[in-house]
Amino acid sequence: MQTMTSIPFERASLKTLGCLICCAAGASHADSLTSADVSVLEEVVVVGVETDLQDISGSVAILDEKDLDAFDYVDLGKLLSAVPGVYVRGEDGFGLRPNIGIRGAAAERSQKITLMKDGVLITPAPYSAPAAYYVPNVSRIAAVEVLKGPAAIRYGPHTVGGAINFLSPNIPEDSVSKLDVSAGSYGFQKLQLSSTGSRGSIGYFVDGLSYSSDGFKKLDGGGHTGFERTDLGGKFQYVPSDAQREQVLTISVDIGNERANETYLGLTDADFVQDPNRRYRASQLDRFESEHGSVIFNYGVAITDTSRINLKAYYTEFDRSWNKLDGFEQGPSLQEVLSSPNLYSLEYYLLTGERDSDSLPTDFLDVTNNDRQYETRGLQAFYERSDQWSSWLVRTQLGLRAHKDQVRRLHSPMSYAMTDGRMVRQYGRDAKVENYAVTDALSSFASIAMSRGALTFEVGARNESIDGRLTNFLVDTKSESNQSITTPSFSFRYQSDLGFSLFGGVH
């Protein structure tokens, strides 16, 4: 079992966002930038080395590349189980769609926490539809950072639940190519190829990952219950060698797709006791398919020896289709049938395929294709400055983000008859859901930290102004919602010479 005591803080390239600029300003020319300096200018890392944890207002945990490589996880839930205060509820047994909660925030589809990659929101539509299924693959990231308490105030919109930041790999000076091949039970196989290096002012990291499994569940009558997932990505970095000020430009591109033969249909208690991995024939058409693509432009520059600015632009598309058994066209719910199979024996035998459907809607199975298309775009800026006021060291941070996301939903039902254990299509029906939601959000934050000796006070606030619009095409209605909220925070830290620190805060 992996515990927090096994988590090292050794990666010199993981540099805290909150570090003082004067610590990184010793180099006066861009050609002397180290990978740690580049990470600071990119503003992709929240925290990173053990000493930097003392500068964070709140509870912070880091899982670095060594932790990720130790067990070669592809299941994010297993990895996050090492972090106190984080709990994950799985759905499929492979970690494809983890439900993540932090400190009591509902784990339902991770909708109450802020998910980021390199400091950019990665949920397909974090404002319009936060309950969406997408997380980066663990095999393609270099580290995971979890922030709780006042430390998460910078990373909205979900500042109460906390934030999780996934970090892409840094680009080393030396050229390195790696091939990773894994195999396991239930036909599991993983193939990953990556290449990274630098040539002059240009650095690159490209990788491809494909992994799949035949599945551990057993579908009555046979059939595939596993999944296939493919991810491709590239990170390209330009560090000008003749610039008067340290600066870096990074472009990250990711594309991928997934096909999983997964279902929400359960079992009766008796069938579960006999074989918990059994699947009824009525779930044979259940399938989750998705495609995603994203691009992030990241520019960072040291304006002076004690100040820097970072600018980001991002765009994401995510399309998913979940074709799944939704019940009977007319009749009891699936929960009622599975809870009382003796009372609903006719419906139960339809689910198991032991009985053929009559030519009546009450005997037809409802399979609904939940089709959704997400789109996200945004611009964000971050400014940091350090000053010496008498015996106090003062650090000021400002941030601004203009964000827009949208989701289109079309849930199309289809009626099927159970015939000789196979699902036979009968006819389509009117859509259950057809709507379009779009949200414009403008968020900003400001914080001031004052340090003197071992004591630091920090005060900050975040404002979210959110304008949402929903069009329901089924009933031809439009609605709007507008809200603006400011969330303040106050924290303190005391670093003892005896080797322990004390921190507290309200947010």
PDB file of N, CA and C in Angstrom, residues 353-401:
ATOM      1  N   GLY A 353     -32.651 -12.136 -20.889  1.00  0.00           N
ATOM      2  CA  GLY A 353     -32.749 -12.760 -22.193  1.00  0.00           C
ATOM      3  C   GLY A 353     -33.390 -14.128 -22.180  1.00  0.00           C
ATOM      4  N   GLU A 354     -33.972 -14.508 -21.047  1.00  0.00           N
ATOM      5  CA  GLU A 354     -34.612 -15.816 -20.941  1.00  0.00           C
ATOM      6  C   GLU A 354     -36.030 -15.797 -21.495  1.00  0.00           C
ATOM      7  N   ARG A 355     -36.510 -14.640 -21.868  1.00  0.00           N
ATOM      8  CA  ARG A 355     -37.845 -14.519 -22.439  1.00  0.00           C
ATOM      9  C   ARG A 355     -37.796 -13.551 -23.607  1.00  0.00           C
ATOM     10  N   ASP A 356     -38.519 -13.841 -24.668  1.00  0.00           N
ATOM     11  CA  ASP A 356     -38.597 -12.947 -25.814  1.00  0.00           C
ATOM     12  C   ASP A 356     -39.671 -11.893 -25.601  1.00  0.00           C
ATOM     13  N   SER A 357     -39.485 -10.751 -26.206  1.00  0.00           N
ATOM     14  CA  SER A 357     -40.459  -9.666 -26.101  1.00  0.00           C
ATOM     15  C   SER A 357     -41.692  -9.971 -26.939  1.00  0.00           C
ATOM     16  N   ASP A 358     -42.845  -9.606 -26.400  1.00  0.00           N
ATOM     17  CA  ASP A 358     -44.059  -9.592 -27.205  1.00  0.00           C
ATOM     18  C   ASP A 358     -44.057  -8.305 -28.026  1.00  0.00           C
ATOM     19  N   SER A 359     -44.970  -8.211 -28.961  1.00  0.00           N
ATOM     20  CA  SER A 359     -45.013  -7.033 -29.833  1.00  0.00           C
ATOM     21  C   SER A 359     -45.791  -5.903 -29.177  1.00  0.00           C
ATOM     22  N   LEU A 360     -45.433  -5.595 -27.931  1.00  0.00           N
ATOM     23  CA  LEU A 360     -46.083  -4.535 -27.178  1.00  0.00           C
ATOM     24  C   LEU A 360     -45.024  -3.602 -26.593  1.00  0.00           C
ATOM     25  N   PRO A 361     -45.310  -2.309 -26.502  1.00  0.00           N
ATOM     26  CA  PRO A 361     -44.337  -1.379 -25.921  1.00  0.00           C
ATOM     27  C   PRO A 361     -43.929  -1.750 -24.505  1.00  0.00           C
ATOM     28  N   THR A 362     -44.814  -2.413 -23.746  1.00  0.00           N
ATOM     29  CA  THR A 362     -44.466  -2.804 -22.383  1.00  0.00           C
ATOM     30  C   THR A 362     -43.360  -3.852 -22.352  1.00  0.00           C
ATOM     31  N   ASP A 363     -43.126  -4.528 -23.471  1.00  0.00           N
ATOM     32  CA  ASP A 363     -42.090  -5.549 -23.555  1.00  0.00           C
ATOM     33  C   ASP A 363     -40.853  -5.069 -24.298  1.00  0.00           C
ATOM     34  N   PHE A 364     -40.848  -3.813 -24.701  1.00  0.00           N
ATOM     35  CA  PHE A 364     -39.700  -3.268 -25.434  1.00  0.00           C
ATOM     36  C   PHE A 364     -38.742  -2.581 -24.457  1.00  0.00           C
ATOM     37  N   LEU A 365     -37.471  -2.747 -24.730  1.00  0.00           N
ATOM     38  CA  LEU A 365     -36.419  -2.150 -23.915  1.00  0.00           C
ATOM     39  C   LEU A 365     -36.019  -0.791 -24.487  1.00  0.00           C
ATOM     40  N   ASP A 366     -35.827   0.162 -23.617  1.00  0.00           N
ATOM     41  CA  ASP A 366     -35.468   1.526 -23.995  1.00  0.00           C
ATOM     42  C   ASP A 366     -33.955   1.686 -23.912  1.00  0.00           C
ATOM     43  N   VAL A 367     -33.310   1.890 -25.043  1.00  0.00           N
ATOM     44  CA  VAL A 367     -31.873   2.168 -25.107  1.00  0.00           C
ATOM     45  C   VAL A 367     -31.710   3.606 -25.604  1.00  0.00           C
ATOM     46  N   THR A 368     -31.113   4.450 -24.778  1.00  0.00           N
ATOM     47  CA  THR A 368     -31.002   5.877 -25.089  1.00  0.00           C
ATOM     48  C   THR A 368     -29.557   6.261 -25.344  1.00  0.00           C
ATOM     49  N   ASN A 369     -29.351   6.971 -26.432  1.00  0.00           N
ATOM     50  CA  ASN A 369     -28.014   7.471 -26.755  1.00  0.00           C
ATOM     51  C   ASN A 369     -27.884   8.881 -26.182  1.00  0.00           C
ATOM     52  N   ASN A 370     -27.124   9.018 -25.113  1.00  0.00           N
ATOM     53  CA  ASN A 370     -26.888  10.327 -24.496  1.00  0.00           C
ATOM     54  C   ASN A 370     -25.698  10.983 -25.201  1.00  0.00           C
ATOM     55  N   ASP A 371     -26.006  11.805 -26.165  1.00  0.00           N
ATOM     56  CA  ASP A 371     -24.969  12.446 -26.979  1.00  0.00           C
ATOM     57  C   ASP A 371     -24.761  13.883 -26.487  1.00  0.00           C
ATOM     58  N   ARG A 372     -23.507  14.240 -26.229  1.00  0.00           N
ATOM     59  CA  ARG A 372     -23.200  15.581 -25.746  1.00  0.00           C
ATOM     60  C   ARG A 372     -21.921  16.096 -26.389  1.00  0.00           C
ATOM     61  N   GLN A 373     -21.930  17.375 -26.706  1.00  0.00           N
ATOM     62  CA  GLN A 373     -20.775  18.034 -27.313  1.00  0.00           C
ATOM     63  C   GLN A 373     -20.392  19.235 -26.454  1.00  0.00           C
ATOM     64  N   TYR A 374     -19.144  19.245 -26.004  1.00  0.00           N
ATOM     65  CA  TYR A 374     -18.658  20.305 -25.128  1.00  0.00           C
ATOM     66  C   TYR A 374     -17.604  21.147 -25.853  1.00  0.00           C
ATOM     67  N   GLU A 375     -17.544  22.411 -25.463  1.00  0.00           N
ATOM     68  CA  GLU A 375     -16.533  23.303 -26.030  1.00  0.00           C
ATOM     69  C   GLU A 375     -16.139  24.334 -24.966  1.00  0.00           C
ATOM     70  N   THR A 376     -14.845  24.549 -24.823  1.00  0.00           N
ATOM     71  CA  THR A 376     -14.325  25.470 -23.809  1.00  0.00           C
ATOM     72  C   THR A 376     -13.225  26.316 -24.415  1.00  0.00           C
ATOM     73  N   ARG A 377     -13.199  27.597 -24.068  1.00  0.00           N
ATOM     74  CA  ARG A 377     -12.119  28.485 -24.509  1.00  0.00           C
ATOM     75  C   ARG A 377     -11.907  29.556 -23.445  1.00  0.00           C
ATOM     76  N   GLY A 378     -10.710  30.130 -23.436  1.00  0.00           N
ATOM     77  CA  GLY A 378     -10.473  31.154 -22.435  1.00  0.00           C
ATOM     78  C   GLY A 378      -9.106  31.791 -22.544  1.00  0.00           C
ATOM     79  N   LEU A 379      -8.972  32.923 -21.862  1.00  0.00           N
ATOM     80  CA  LEU A 379      -7.720  33.651 -21.729  1.00  0.00           C
ATOM     81  C   LEU A 379      -7.499  33.920 -20.247  1.00  0.00           C
ATOM     82  N   GLN A 380      -6.281  33.782 -19.780  1.00  0.00           N
ATOM     83  CA  GLN A 380      -6.010  34.095 -18.391  1.00  0.00           C
ATOM     84  C   GLN A 380      -4.628  34.712 -18.245  1.00  0.00           C
ATOM     85  N   ALA A 381      -4.496  35.571 -17.244  1.00  0.00           N
ATOM     86  CA  ALA A 381      -3.248  36.290 -16.992  1.00  0.00           C
ATOM     87  C   ALA A 381      -2.929  36.222 -15.504  1.00  0.00           C
ATOM     88  N   PHE A 382      -1.656  36.165 -15.208  1.00  0.00           N
ATOM     89  CA  PHE A 382      -1.192  36.101 -13.824  1.00  0.00           C
ATOM     90  C   PHE A 382       0.009  37.032 -13.671  1.00  0.00           C
ATOM     91  N   TYR A 383      -0.010  37.827 -12.595  1.00  0.00           N
ATOM     92  CA  TYR A 383       1.081  38.767 -12.322  1.00  0.00           C
ATOM     93  C   TYR A 383       1.551  38.575 -10.890  1.00  0.00           C
ATOM     94  N   GLU A 384       2.863  38.575 -10.702  1.00  0.00           N
ATOM     95  CA  GLU A 384       3.437  38.416  -9.375  1.00  0.00           C
ATOM     96  C   GLU A 384       4.609  39.377  -9.196  1.00  0.00           C
ATOM     97  N   ARG A 385       4.692  39.965  -8.013  1.00  0.00           N
ATOM     98  CA  ARG A 385       5.759  40.920  -7.715  1.00  0.00           C
ATOM     99  C   ARG A 385       6.180  40.766  -6.254  1.00  0.00           C
ATOM    100  N   SER A 386       7.482  40.920  -6.007  1.00  0.00           N
ATOM    101  CA  SER A 386       8.024  40.872  -4.657  1.00  0.00           C
ATOM    102  C   SER A 386       8.722  42.185  -4.333  1.00  0.00           C
ATOM    103  N   ASP A 387       8.480  42.705  -3.133  1.00  0.00           N
ATOM    104  CA  ASP A 387       9.088  43.956  -2.685  1.00  0.00           C
ATOM    105  C   ASP A 387       9.552  43.815  -1.247  1.00  0.00           C
ATOM    106  N   GLN A 388      10.552  44.627  -0.889  1.00  0.00           N
ATOM    107  CA  GLN A 388      11.043  44.670   0.476  1.00  0.00           C
ATOM    108  C   GLN A 388      10.591  45.982   1.105  1.00  0.00           C
ATOM    109  N   TRP A 389       9.702  45.878   2.103  1.00  0.00           N
ATOM    110  CA  TRP A 389       9.219  47.042   2.820  1.00  0.00           C
ATOM    111  C   TRP A 389       9.775  46.989   4.239  1.00  0.00           C
ATOM    112  N   SER A 390      10.816  47.786   4.469  1.00  0.00           N
ATOM    113  CA  SER A 390      11.483  47.775   5.764  1.00  0.00           C
ATOM    114  C   SER A 390      11.953  46.348   6.062  1.00  0.00           C
ATOM    115  N   SER A 391      11.473  45.769   7.141  1.00  0.00           N
ATOM    116  CA  SER A 391      11.883  44.398   7.483  1.00  0.00           C
ATOM    117  C   SER A 391      10.893  43.357   6.990  1.00  0.00           C
ATOM    118  N   TRP A 392       9.895  43.785   6.191  1.00  0.00           N
ATOM    119  CA  TRP A 392       8.880  42.875   5.683  1.00  0.00           C
ATOM    120  C   TRP A 392       9.108  42.577   4.206  1.00  0.00           C
ATOM    121  N   LEU A 393       8.980  41.328   3.856  1.00  0.00           N
ATOM    122  CA  LEU A 393       9.010  40.920   2.453  1.00  0.00           C
ATOM    123  C   LEU A 393       7.574  40.766   1.987  1.00  0.00           C
ATOM    124  N   VAL A 394       7.179  41.507   0.963  1.00  0.00           N
ATOM    125  CA  VAL A 394       5.796  41.551   0.517  1.00  0.00           C
ATOM    126  C   VAL A 394       5.687  40.956  -0.880  1.00  0.00           C
ATOM    127  N   ARG A 395       4.801  39.996  -1.034  1.00  0.00           N
ATOM    128  CA  ARG A 395       4.565  39.371  -2.329  1.00  0.00           C
ATOM    129  C   ARG A 395       3.122  39.637  -2.747  1.00  0.00           C
ATOM    130  N   THR A 396       2.955  40.199  -3.931  1.00  0.00           N
ATOM    131  CA  THR A 396       1.633  40.520  -4.466  1.00  0.00           C
ATOM    132  C   THR A 396       1.341  39.636  -5.671  1.00  0.00           C
ATOM    133  N   GLN A 397       0.144  39.065  -5.705  1.00  0.00           N
ATOM    134  CA  GLN A 397      -0.277  38.228  -6.819  1.00  0.00           C
ATOM    135  C   GLN A 397      -1.639  38.687  -7.321  1.00  0.00           C
ATOM    136  N   LEU A 398      -1.756  38.788  -8.635  1.00  0.00           N
ATOM    137  CA  LEU A 398      -3.011  39.186  -9.278  1.00  0.00           C
ATOM    138  C   LEU A 398      -3.304  38.222 -10.416  1.00  0.00           C
ATOM    139  N   GLY A 399      -4.570  37.921 -10.617  1.00  0.00           N
ATOM    140  CA  GLY A 399      -4.949  37.013 -11.690  1.00  0.00           C
ATOM    141  C   GLY A 399      -6.281  37.396 -12.306  1.00  0.00           C
ATOM    142  N   LEU A 400      -6.435  37.109 -13.586  1.00  0.00           N
ATOM    143  CA  LEU A 400      -7.672  37.417 -14.307  1.00  0.00           C
ATOM    144  C   LEU A 400      -7.907  36.331 -15.348  1.00  0.00           C
ATOM    145  N   ARG A 401      -9.175  35.875 -15.456  1.00  0.00           N
ATOM    146  CA  ARG A 401      -9.508  34.861 -16.462  1.00  0.00           C
ATOM    147  C   ARG A 401     -10.851  35.181 -17.096  1.00  0.00           C
TER     148      ARG A 401
END
